[in-house]
Amino acid sequence: MSASPTRRTAGSAALGLLAAGVFALSACTPAAEPTPTASAPADPDATLTVGLVLEPTNLDIRHTSGAALEQVLVDNIYEGLVTRTQENDIEERLASAYEVSADGLTYDFTLNEGVTFHDGTPLTSADVVASYETVRTDASVQGNAEFAGVASIEAPDAQTVRITLTQPDQNFLFTLTGPAGLVFKNGDTTDLKNDENGTGPFMLDRWAKGSAITFDRYDEYWGDKATIGEVVFEYIPDFTAGVNAALDGTLDVLTAVDPNLVSQLEDTGDFTITTGRTTDKATLAFNNRKAPLDDVRVREALRLAVDHEALVEAIGAGQTLYGPIPELDPGYEDLSDVAPYDPARAKTLLKEAGHEKLDLTLTIPSFYGTTAAQVLVSDYAKVGVSLEVKRVEFPTWLEDVYTNHDYELSFVLHVEPRDFVNFANPDYYFGYDDAEVQKLYAQSQTETDPKKSAELLKKAARIVSEDHAADWLYNGATLTAHTAAVSGFPTDSINSRIDLAGVTKSAE
């Protein structure tokens, strides 16, 4: 979900949320014991076939939002000066090194030698400057809002880039790990909706729309060459069909395995099942500006009424989460003490607020499963709250809830990392407005010490949770299955990106 709705189009936000939706059925069951890796040597020319759920609508990652694009294009096709690991740590990519000035305003990057675009053109600092100037000045480009504090972008020489900010921004390097930080050839005329010209270890071979995207290894890659020759992303939106494709040998890897179907793969003994962490926050949104949700007693009661552990068990997905910051993001704290399961207390609070009987409506995009809503209906009934579930098509949800804030309760999976800003933005669809939270968030972003910044975020997150600005039903996780022939496939954060350069597949 976008962190800044005022600076992004509805279409961009829609694609991001749709990507969020299809990953809602990921799981957090214990990983199966790894199947021993095949003894056959790795085949450097092997074809790796990966099953994914959501296919991109186009390949233009500069102008189109959504996890479906980042998942396959970032680090594989396109690269930035820096990237992030599965644990969301920042590391160099096109830059061999970088330095940040003590005042947090100046970033100097040194480019790696020998980098070329897929058309053979050498990368220079001029390409970086042009790419980032486009982000800074063009509101239609992904990351434009995050570049609002960029004062200048310069190239002192062919291998150096200097970026100067108007004020310190603790998230700026992290911003550069996303679409905003990707580097494109200066003056390139490539049709980015259907083709590419990146610098990554893979090149686009073909896209059979509605079916599959195929990448080939880029043998002139500047860094370590990919250890497989070809990758085929098979798009299978039906979870059962995905499992069947894995079982019949069509797939080497199946991502986003439905927890209700994982036993079919486990029982064969042919697959390793891994459980990956994510920054997905299954958020039960409260309209903080609309009665009766404008009463903190009602909001607290609604949180206390939910048996979060039972909900996670019912969904088979993720782990409990009682605050707005997940474990992989700075500022995380276990906030389970704020809203433990206590239906008796919930009933008392509702009575104090004058609502012994309460009728509420939950508006939820129709592509989500029914389990979470069913659990909420049951839990709320026990405390005198009658919950009507209103399932709507995504464009309707976007118009009514996200844009017009016309709702009482809603549910959506917020997948973007470091998106606490939503609770520091009173114009966001949550309608949460707290001056202290806004102050702490602003301080966290201009604080140059990462640890101090995280402490400020932690304080703000506790306030948000204690104000019961929303309920966080669970922190999602992803189940991935792969055959014994596959080694090195990423585990964490793969619903946002899958770096495949180090994956191997043994010879048949």
Coordinates of C-alpha atoms in Angstrom, one line a residue:
M1 CA 0.0 0.0 0.0
S2 CA 1.3 3.4 -0.9
A3 CA 2.8 5.5 1.9
S4 CA 1.8 8.8 0.4
P5 CA -1.6 8.7 -1.4
T6 CA -1.5 12.4 -2.3
R7 CA 1.6 12.0 -4.5
R8 CA 0.7 8.7 -6.3
T9 CA -2.1 8.0 -8.7
A10 CA -5.0 5.8 -7.9
G11 CA -3.8 3.3 -10.5
S12 CA -0.4 2.9 -8.9
A13 CA -2.0 2.4 -5.5
A14 CA -4.4 -0.1 -7.0
L15 CA -1.6 -2.3 -8.5
G16 CA 0.2 -2.2 -5.2
L17 CA -2.8 -3.4 -3.3
L18 CA -3.7 -6.0 -5.8
A19 CA -0.3 -7.4 -5.4
A20 CA -0.9 -7.4 -1.6
G21 CA -4.1 -9.3 -2.0
V22 CA -2.8 -12.4 -3.7
F23 CA -0.1 -13.0 -1.1
A24 CA -2.6 -13.0 1.8
L25 CA -2.7 -16.8 1.8
S26 CA 0.9 -17.3 2.7
A27 CA 1.8 -19.3 5.8
C28 CA 4.0 -19.7 8.8
T29 CA 3.8 -23.4 9.6
P30 CA 7.1 -24.9 10.7
A31 CA 9.4 -25.6 7.7
A32 CA 9.7 -29.2 6.6
E33 CA 13.0 -30.9 7.2
P34 CA 15.1 -30.0 4.2
T35 CA 15.3 -32.7 1.6
P36 CA 19.0 -33.6 1.0
T37 CA 20.4 -31.7 -2.0
A38 CA 20.9 -33.9 -5.0
S39 CA 24.4 -35.1 -5.3
A40 CA 24.5 -34.3 -9.0
P41 CA 26.6 -31.3 -9.8
A42 CA 25.0 -28.0 -10.6
D43 CA 24.1 -27.4 -14.3
P44 CA 25.2 -23.9 -15.2
D45 CA 22.9 -23.9 -18.2
A46 CA 19.8 -25.3 -16.4
T47 CA 16.3 -23.9 -16.8
L48 CA 14.7 -23.0 -13.5
T49 CA 10.9 -22.9 -13.6
V50 CA 9.2 -20.8 -10.8
G51 CA 5.5 -20.7 -10.1
L52 CA 4.2 -17.3 -9.2
V53 CA 0.7 -16.0 -8.5
L54 CA 0.3 -12.4 -9.8
E55 CA 1.5 -11.5 -13.3
P56 CA 2.5 -7.9 -14.1
T57 CA 0.2 -5.9 -16.3
N58 CA 3.3 -4.5 -18.1
L59 CA 7.0 -4.3 -17.5
D60 CA 7.4 -0.6 -17.0
I61 CA 8.7 -0.5 -13.4
R62 CA 9.4 3.2 -13.6
H63 CA 5.7 4.1 -14.0
T64 CA 3.9 1.1 -12.6
S65 CA 3.6 0.2 -8.9
G66 CA 3.2 -3.3 -7.5
A67 CA 5.0 -6.3 -6.0
A68 CA 4.5 -8.3 -9.1
L69 CA 7.1 -6.1 -10.9
E70 CA 9.6 -5.7 -8.1
Q71 CA 9.5 -9.4 -7.4
V72 CA 11.0 -10.4 -10.7
L73 CA 12.7 -7.3 -12.2
V74 CA 14.7 -5.8 -9.3
D75 CA 18.2 -7.2 -9.0
N76 CA 17.5 -9.7 -11.8
I77 CA 17.0 -7.3 -14.7
Y78 CA 17.5 -3.8 -13.2
E79 CA 19.8 -2.7 -10.5
G80 CA 20.3 0.4 -8.3
L81 CA 23.4 1.8 -6.6
V82 CA 22.4 -0.2 -3.5
T83 CA 20.1 -3.1 -2.9
R84 CA 18.7 -4.9 0.2
T85 CA 19.1 -8.4 1.5
Q86 CA 16.3 -10.7 2.4
E87 CA 16.6 -9.3 5.9
N88 CA 16.1 -5.8 4.6
D89 CA 19.7 -4.8 5.2
I90 CA 21.2 -2.4 2.7
E91 CA 24.3 -3.3 0.7
E92 CA 26.2 -2.0 -2.4
R93 CA 25.1 -3.1 -5.9
L94 CA 26.1 -0.9 -8.8
A95 CA 28.1 1.2 -6.3
S96 CA 31.2 -0.4 -5.1
A97 CA 31.2 1.9 -2.1
Y98 CA 29.3 4.9 -0.7
E99 CA 29.9 7.5 2.0
V100 CA 27.4 9.6 3.9
S101 CA 28.5 12.9 5.4
A102 CA 28.3 13.4 9.1
D103 CA 25.4 15.8 8.7
G104 CA 23.5 13.3 6.7
L105 CA 23.1 15.6 3.7
T106 CA 25.6 14.3 1.2
Y107 CA 25.9 10.8 -0.3
D108 CA 28.9 10.0 -2.5
F109 CA 28.7 6.8 -4.5
T110 CA 31.6 5.1 -6.4
L111 CA 30.4 3.0 -9.3
N112 CA 31.7 -0.5 -10.1
E113 CA 34.0 -0.8 -13.1
G114 CA 32.9 -2.6 -16.3
V115 CA 29.1 -2.3 -15.9
T116 CA 27.2 -2.5 -19.1
F117 CA 23.6 -2.3 -20.1
H118 CA 22.1 -5.2 -21.9
D119 CA 22.5 -3.5 -25.2
G120 CA 26.3 -3.3 -24.5
T121 CA 26.5 0.4 -23.6
P122 CA 28.8 1.1 -20.7
L123 CA 27.2 2.5 -17.6
T124 CA 28.5 5.9 -16.4
S125 CA 27.6 8.3 -13.7
A126 CA 25.7 10.3 -16.3
D127 CA 23.1 7.5 -16.5
V128 CA 22.6 7.5 -12.8
V129 CA 22.2 11.3 -12.7
A130 CA 19.7 11.2 -15.6
S131 CA 17.7 8.3 -14.0
Y132 CA 17.5 10.1 -10.6
E133 CA 16.8 13.5 -12.0
T134 CA 13.8 11.9 -13.8
V135 CA 12.6 10.5 -10.4
R136 CA 13.1 13.9 -8.8
T137 CA 11.3 15.9 -11.4
D138 CA 8.6 13.7 -12.9
A139 CA 5.6 13.0 -10.6
S140 CA 4.5 10.1 -12.8
V141 CA 7.7 8.1 -11.9
Q142 CA 7.8 5.7 -9.0
G143 CA 9.6 7.2 -6.0
N144 CA 9.0 10.9 -6.9
A145 CA 7.5 11.6 -3.5
E146 CA 10.5 10.0 -1.7
F147 CA 12.8 12.3 -3.7
A148 CA 11.1 15.5 -2.6
G149 CA 14.1 16.2 -0.2
V150 CA 16.8 15.8 -2.9
A151 CA 18.5 19.1 -3.6
S152 CA 20.9 18.1 -6.3
I153 CA 22.3 15.1 -8.1
E154 CA 25.8 15.5 -9.7
A155 CA 28.5 13.5 -11.4
P156 CA 31.9 14.8 -10.4
D157 CA 33.4 12.2 -12.8
A158 CA 32.4 9.2 -14.8
Q159 CA 32.6 6.8 -11.8
T160 CA 31.2 9.0 -9.0
V161 CA 27.7 10.2 -8.1
R162 CA 26.9 12.8 -5.5
I163 CA 23.4 13.3 -4.1
T164 CA 22.7 16.2 -1.8
L165 CA 19.6 16.4 0.4
T166 CA 17.8 19.5 1.9
Q167 CA 17.6 17.7 5.2
P168 CA 18.7 14.3 6.6
D169 CA 16.5 11.4 5.6
Q170 CA 17.0 8.2 7.5
N171 CA 15.0 6.3 4.8
F172 CA 16.8 7.7 1.8
L173 CA 19.2 4.8 1.2
F174 CA 16.3 2.4 1.7
T175 CA 14.4 4.3 -0.9
L176 CA 17.3 3.7 -3.3
T177 CA 16.9 0.0 -2.9
G178 CA 13.4 0.2 -4.6
P179 CA 12.2 1.3 -8.0
A180 CA 13.2 4.9 -7.4
G181 CA 16.9 3.8 -7.2
L182 CA 17.0 1.8 -10.4
V183 CA 19.4 3.0 -13.1
F184 CA 18.3 3.3 -16.7
K185 CA 20.3 4.2 -19.8
N186 CA 20.4 8.0 -20.4
G187 CA 18.2 8.8 -23.5
D188 CA 17.1 5.2 -24.0
T189 CA 14.1 4.6 -26.3
T190 CA 13.4 1.1 -25.2
D191 CA 9.6 0.3 -24.8
L192 CA 9.8 -0.4 -21.1
K193 CA 6.2 -1.8 -21.1
N194 CA 7.2 -4.8 -23.2
D195 CA 11.0 -4.8 -23.2
E196 CA 14.0 -3.9 -21.0
N197 CA 17.6 -2.6 -21.1
G198 CA 18.9 -3.1 -17.6
T199 CA 22.3 -4.0 -16.1
G200 CA 21.3 -7.1 -14.2
P201 CA 22.5 -10.7 -14.4
F202 CA 19.5 -11.7 -16.5
M203 CA 18.0 -10.4 -19.8
L204 CA 14.3 -10.7 -20.9
D205 CA 14.0 -13.4 -23.5
R206 CA 10.2 -13.4 -24.0
W207 CA 6.9 -12.7 -22.4
A208 CA 3.9 -14.9 -23.2
K209 CA 1.3 -12.6 -21.7
G210 CA -1.2 -14.5 -19.5
S211 CA 1.2 -17.4 -19.1
A212 CA 5.0 -16.9 -18.5
I213 CA 8.0 -14.6 -18.6
T214 CA 11.4 -16.0 -19.5
F215 CA 14.8 -14.6 -18.6
D216 CA 18.2 -15.7 -20.0
R217 CA 21.5 -15.3 -18.3
Y218 CA 23.4 -12.1 -19.3
D219 CA 26.9 -13.5 -20.0
E220 CA 28.5 -10.1 -20.2
Y221 CA 27.3 -9.2 -16.6
W222 CA 29.8 -7.1 -14.7
G223 CA 29.6 -9.1 -11.5
D224 CA 29.4 -12.8 -10.7
K225 CA 27.5 -14.5 -13.5
A226 CA 24.2 -16.2 -12.7
T227 CA 24.5 -19.8 -11.9
I228 CA 21.6 -20.9 -14.1
G229 CA 21.1 -20.4 -17.8
E230 CA 17.4 -19.6 -17.9
V231 CA 14.5 -18.7 -15.6
V232 CA 10.9 -19.3 -16.5
F233 CA 8.2 -17.6 -14.3
E234 CA 5.0 -19.5 -14.7
Y235 CA 2.0 -17.4 -13.6
I236 CA -0.6 -19.6 -12.0
P237 CA -3.2 -17.6 -10.1
D238 CA -5.1 -20.7 -8.8
F239 CA -3.4 -22.2 -5.7
T240 CA -4.6 -25.7 -6.4
A241 CA -3.4 -25.5 -10.0
G242 CA 0.0 -24.3 -8.7
V243 CA 0.4 -27.3 -6.4
N244 CA -0.7 -29.6 -9.3
A245 CA 2.0 -28.1 -11.5
A246 CA 4.6 -28.7 -8.9
L247 CA 3.5 -32.3 -8.4
D248 CA 3.5 -33.1 -12.1
G249 CA 7.0 -31.8 -12.6
T250 CA 6.1 -28.6 -14.4
L251 CA 7.7 -26.4 -11.7
D252 CA 11.0 -26.6 -9.8
V253 CA 9.8 -24.0 -7.3
L254 CA 6.3 -23.0 -6.2
T255 CA 6.0 -19.7 -4.2
A256 CA 3.0 -18.6 -2.1
V257 CA 1.9 -22.1 -1.3
D258 CA -1.6 -22.3 0.2
P259 CA -1.1 -23.6 3.7
N260 CA -4.2 -25.8 3.3
L261 CA -2.5 -27.6 0.3
V262 CA 1.1 -27.8 1.5
S263 CA 0.7 -31.3 2.9
Q264 CA 0.2 -32.5 -0.7
L265 CA 3.8 -31.5 -1.4
E266 CA 5.2 -32.5 1.9
D267 CA 3.8 -36.0 1.7
T268 CA 5.7 -36.8 -1.5
G269 CA 9.0 -36.3 0.2
D270 CA 10.2 -34.7 -3.1
F271 CA 10.0 -31.0 -1.9
T272 CA 11.7 -28.8 0.6
I273 CA 9.2 -26.4 2.2
T274 CA 10.6 -23.1 3.6
T275 CA 8.9 -20.5 5.6
G276 CA 9.9 -16.9 4.9
R277 CA 9.4 -13.7 6.9
T278 CA 7.8 -10.7 5.3
T279 CA 6.8 -7.1 6.1
D280 CA 3.2 -7.9 5.3
K281 CA 0.8 -6.4 7.9
A282 CA -2.7 -7.9 7.8
T283 CA -4.4 -4.7 9.0
L284 CA -7.9 -4.3 10.3
A285 CA -8.4 -0.6 9.7
F286 CA -10.6 1.5 11.9
N287 CA -12.1 4.7 10.5
N288 CA -10.8 6.9 13.4
R289 CA -12.9 9.9 12.3
K290 CA -16.2 8.1 12.1
A291 CA -18.5 7.3 15.0
P292 CA -18.4 5.0 16.9
L293 CA -14.7 4.3 15.9
D294 CA -13.7 7.8 16.9
D295 CA -14.1 6.5 20.5
V296 CA -10.9 4.9 21.7
R297 CA -12.9 2.7 24.0
V298 CA -14.7 1.1 21.1
R299 CA -11.4 0.7 19.2
E300 CA -9.8 -1.0 22.2
A301 CA -12.7 -3.3 22.7
L302 CA -12.6 -4.4 19.1
R303 CA -9.0 -5.3 19.5
L304 CA -9.4 -7.1 22.8
A305 CA -12.3 -9.1 21.3
V306 CA -10.1 -10.8 18.7
D307 CA -8.2 -14.0 19.6
H308 CA -5.2 -13.2 17.5
E309 CA -3.4 -16.5 18.2
A310 CA -6.5 -18.5 17.2
L311 CA -6.9 -16.3 14.1
V312 CA -3.3 -17.0 13.0
E313 CA -3.8 -20.7 13.5
A314 CA -7.1 -20.6 11.5
I315 CA -5.5 -18.9 8.6
G316 CA -2.3 -20.8 8.8
A317 CA -0.4 -17.6 8.0
G318 CA 2.3 -15.6 9.8
Q319 CA 2.6 -14.6 13.4
T320 CA 0.7 -12.4 15.7
L321 CA 1.4 -8.6 15.4
Y322 CA 0.1 -6.1 17.8
G323 CA 1.6 -2.9 16.4
P324 CA 2.2 -1.1 13.1
I325 CA 5.9 -2.1 12.7
P326 CA 6.8 -5.7 11.7
E327 CA 9.9 -7.6 12.9
L328 CA 12.0 -6.9 9.7
D329 CA 11.5 -3.1 10.0
P330 CA 13.4 -0.6 12.3
G331 CA 11.5 0.2 15.4
Y332 CA 9.9 -3.2 16.0
E333 CA 8.8 -4.0 19.5
D334 CA 6.6 -6.8 20.8
L335 CA 3.4 -4.9 21.7
S336 CA 1.3 -7.9 22.7
D337 CA 0.9 -6.4 26.2
V338 CA -1.2 -3.6 24.7
A339 CA -4.2 -5.6 23.5
P340 CA -4.2 -9.2 24.9
Y341 CA -7.3 -11.3 24.2
D342 CA -9.9 -10.3 26.8
P343 CA -13.5 -10.5 25.7
A344 CA -14.8 -9.7 29.2
R345 CA -12.9 -6.4 29.2
A346 CA -14.1 -5.7 25.6
K347 CA -17.7 -6.0 26.7
T348 CA -17.1 -3.7 29.7
L349 CA -15.5 -1.0 27.4
L350 CA -18.4 -1.2 25.0
K351 CA -20.9 -0.8 27.8
E352 CA -18.9 2.2 29.1
A353 CA -19.0 3.7 25.6
G354 CA -22.8 3.1 25.4
H355 CA -22.7 0.3 22.9
E356 CA -23.7 -3.0 24.6
K357 CA -25.1 -3.9 21.2
L358 CA -23.2 -2.6 18.1
D359 CA -23.7 -3.1 14.4
L360 CA -20.6 -2.5 12.2
T361 CA -19.7 -3.2 8.6
L362 CA -16.4 -4.6 7.4
T363 CA -15.5 -3.7 3.8
I364 CA -13.0 -6.1 2.3
P365 CA -11.6 -6.5 -1.2
S366 CA -13.2 -9.6 -2.8
F367 CA -9.9 -11.3 -3.7
Y368 CA -9.1 -12.0 -0.1
G369 CA -10.1 -15.3 1.5
T370 CA -13.0 -15.7 3.9
T371 CA -11.2 -17.0 6.9
A372 CA -10.2 -13.7 8.6
A373 CA -13.7 -12.2 8.1
Q374 CA -15.3 -15.4 9.5
V375 CA -13.1 -15.3 12.6
L376 CA -13.9 -11.6 13.2
V377 CA -17.6 -12.2 12.8
S378 CA -17.5 -15.0 15.4
D379 CA -15.2 -13.2 17.9
Y380 CA -17.2 -10.0 17.7
A381 CA -20.5 -11.7 18.2
K382 CA -19.3 -12.9 21.6
V383 CA -19.0 -9.3 22.8
G384 CA -22.3 -8.0 21.3
V385 CA -20.9 -6.7 18.0
S386 CA -22.8 -7.7 14.9
L387 CA -20.4 -7.5 11.9
E388 CA -21.7 -7.3 8.4
V389 CA -19.1 -8.3 5.8
K390 CA -19.2 -6.3 2.6
R391 CA -17.1 -7.9 -0.1
V392 CA -16.4 -5.5 -3.0
E393 CA -14.4 -5.5 -6.1
F394 CA -11.0 -3.8 -5.8
P395 CA -11.8 -0.6 -7.8
T396 CA -14.8 -0.1 -5.5
W397 CA -12.7 -0.6 -2.4
L398 CA -10.1 1.8 -3.7
E399 CA -12.8 4.5 -4.4
D400 CA -14.9 4.1 -1.3
V401 CA -12.3 3.2 1.4
Y402 CA -8.9 4.3 0.2
T403 CA -10.0 7.5 -1.5
N404 CA -13.3 8.7 0.0
H405 CA -12.7 7.1 3.5
D406 CA -16.3 5.9 3.4
Y407 CA -16.2 2.9 5.7
E408 CA -16.2 1.7 9.3
L409 CA -13.9 -1.3 9.4
S410 CA -11.8 -2.6 6.5
F411 CA -9.1 -5.3 6.0
V412 CA -6.1 -5.2 3.7
L413 CA -2.6 -6.6 3.6
H414 CA -0.1 -3.7 3.7
V415 CA 3.0 -5.3 2.2
E416 CA 5.4 -2.3 1.8
P417 CA 8.3 -2.1 4.2
R418 CA 8.9 0.9 6.4
D419 CA 5.4 2.3 5.9
F420 CA 4.8 3.6 9.4
V421 CA 4.4 7.0 7.8
N422 CA 0.7 6.0 7.2
F423 CA 0.0 6.6 10.9
A424 CA 1.8 10.0 10.8
N425 CA -0.4 11.1 7.9
P426 CA -3.8 12.3 9.1
D427 CA -5.0 12.4 5.4
Y428 CA -4.4 8.6 5.0
Y429 CA -7.5 6.5 5.0
F430 CA -7.1 5.4 8.6
G431 CA -7.9 9.0 9.6
Y432 CA -5.5 8.8 12.6
D433 CA -4.2 12.2 13.7
D434 CA -1.8 12.5 16.6
A435 CA 0.6 15.4 16.9
E436 CA 3.1 13.5 19.1
V437 CA 3.3 10.6 16.6
Q438 CA 3.8 13.0 13.7
K439 CA 6.6 14.7 15.7
L440 CA 8.3 11.5 16.6
Y441 CA 8.1 10.2 13.0
A442 CA 9.5 13.4 11.6
Q443 CA 12.4 13.3 14.1
S444 CA 13.1 9.7 13.3
Q445 CA 13.5 10.5 9.6
T446 CA 15.9 13.4 10.2
E447 CA 17.9 11.5 12.8
T448 CA 21.2 10.4 11.4
D449 CA 21.9 7.7 13.9
P450 CA 20.0 4.6 12.8
K451 CA 19.6 3.3 16.4
K452 CA 18.3 6.5 17.6
S453 CA 15.9 6.7 14.7
A454 CA 14.6 3.2 15.5
E455 CA 14.0 4.2 19.1
L456 CA 11.9 7.2 18.0
L457 CA 9.9 4.9 15.7
K458 CA 9.4 2.5 18.6
K459 CA 8.0 5.2 20.8
A460 CA 5.7 6.4 18.1
A461 CA 4.5 2.8 17.3
R462 CA 3.6 2.2 21.0
I463 CA 1.5 5.4 21.0
V464 CA -0.3 4.3 17.9
S465 CA -1.0 0.8 19.3
E466 CA -2.1 2.2 22.7
D467 CA -4.4 4.6 20.8
H468 CA -5.7 1.5 19.1
A469 CA -5.6 3.3 15.7
A470 CA -6.0 0.0 14.0
D471 CA -5.7 -3.7 14.7
W472 CA -2.9 -5.8 13.3
L473 CA -4.2 -9.3 12.9
Y474 CA -1.0 -10.9 11.9
N475 CA 2.4 -10.5 10.2
G476 CA 2.3 -12.5 7.0
A477 CA 4.8 -15.2 6.0
T478 CA 5.4 -17.1 2.8
L479 CA 5.6 -20.8 2.1
T480 CA 7.9 -21.9 -0.7
A481 CA 8.4 -25.4 -2.1
H482 CA 11.3 -26.5 -4.2
T483 CA 12.6 -29.8 -5.5
A484 CA 15.9 -31.4 -4.2
A485 CA 17.6 -30.3 -7.4
V486 CA 17.3 -26.6 -6.4
S487 CA 19.7 -24.9 -4.1
G488 CA 20.0 -21.3 -2.9
F489 CA 16.5 -20.1 -3.6
P490 CA 15.7 -17.1 -1.4
T491 CA 13.5 -17.6 1.7
D492 CA 12.5 -14.2 3.2
S493 CA 10.8 -11.3 1.6
I494 CA 10.3 -13.1 -1.7
N495 CA 6.8 -11.6 -2.2
S496 CA 8.6 -8.3 -2.9
R497 CA 11.7 -9.5 -4.7
I498 CA 13.4 -12.8 -5.7
D499 CA 17.2 -12.4 -6.5
L500 CA 17.9 -15.5 -8.6
A501 CA 21.6 -14.9 -9.6
G502 CA 22.9 -17.3 -6.9
V503 CA 20.3 -20.1 -7.3
T504 CA 21.6 -23.4 -8.7
K505 CA 19.9 -26.5 -10.2
S506 CA 21.6 -29.8 -10.4
A507 CA 21.9 -31.7 -13.6
E508 CA 19.1 -34.1 -14.4

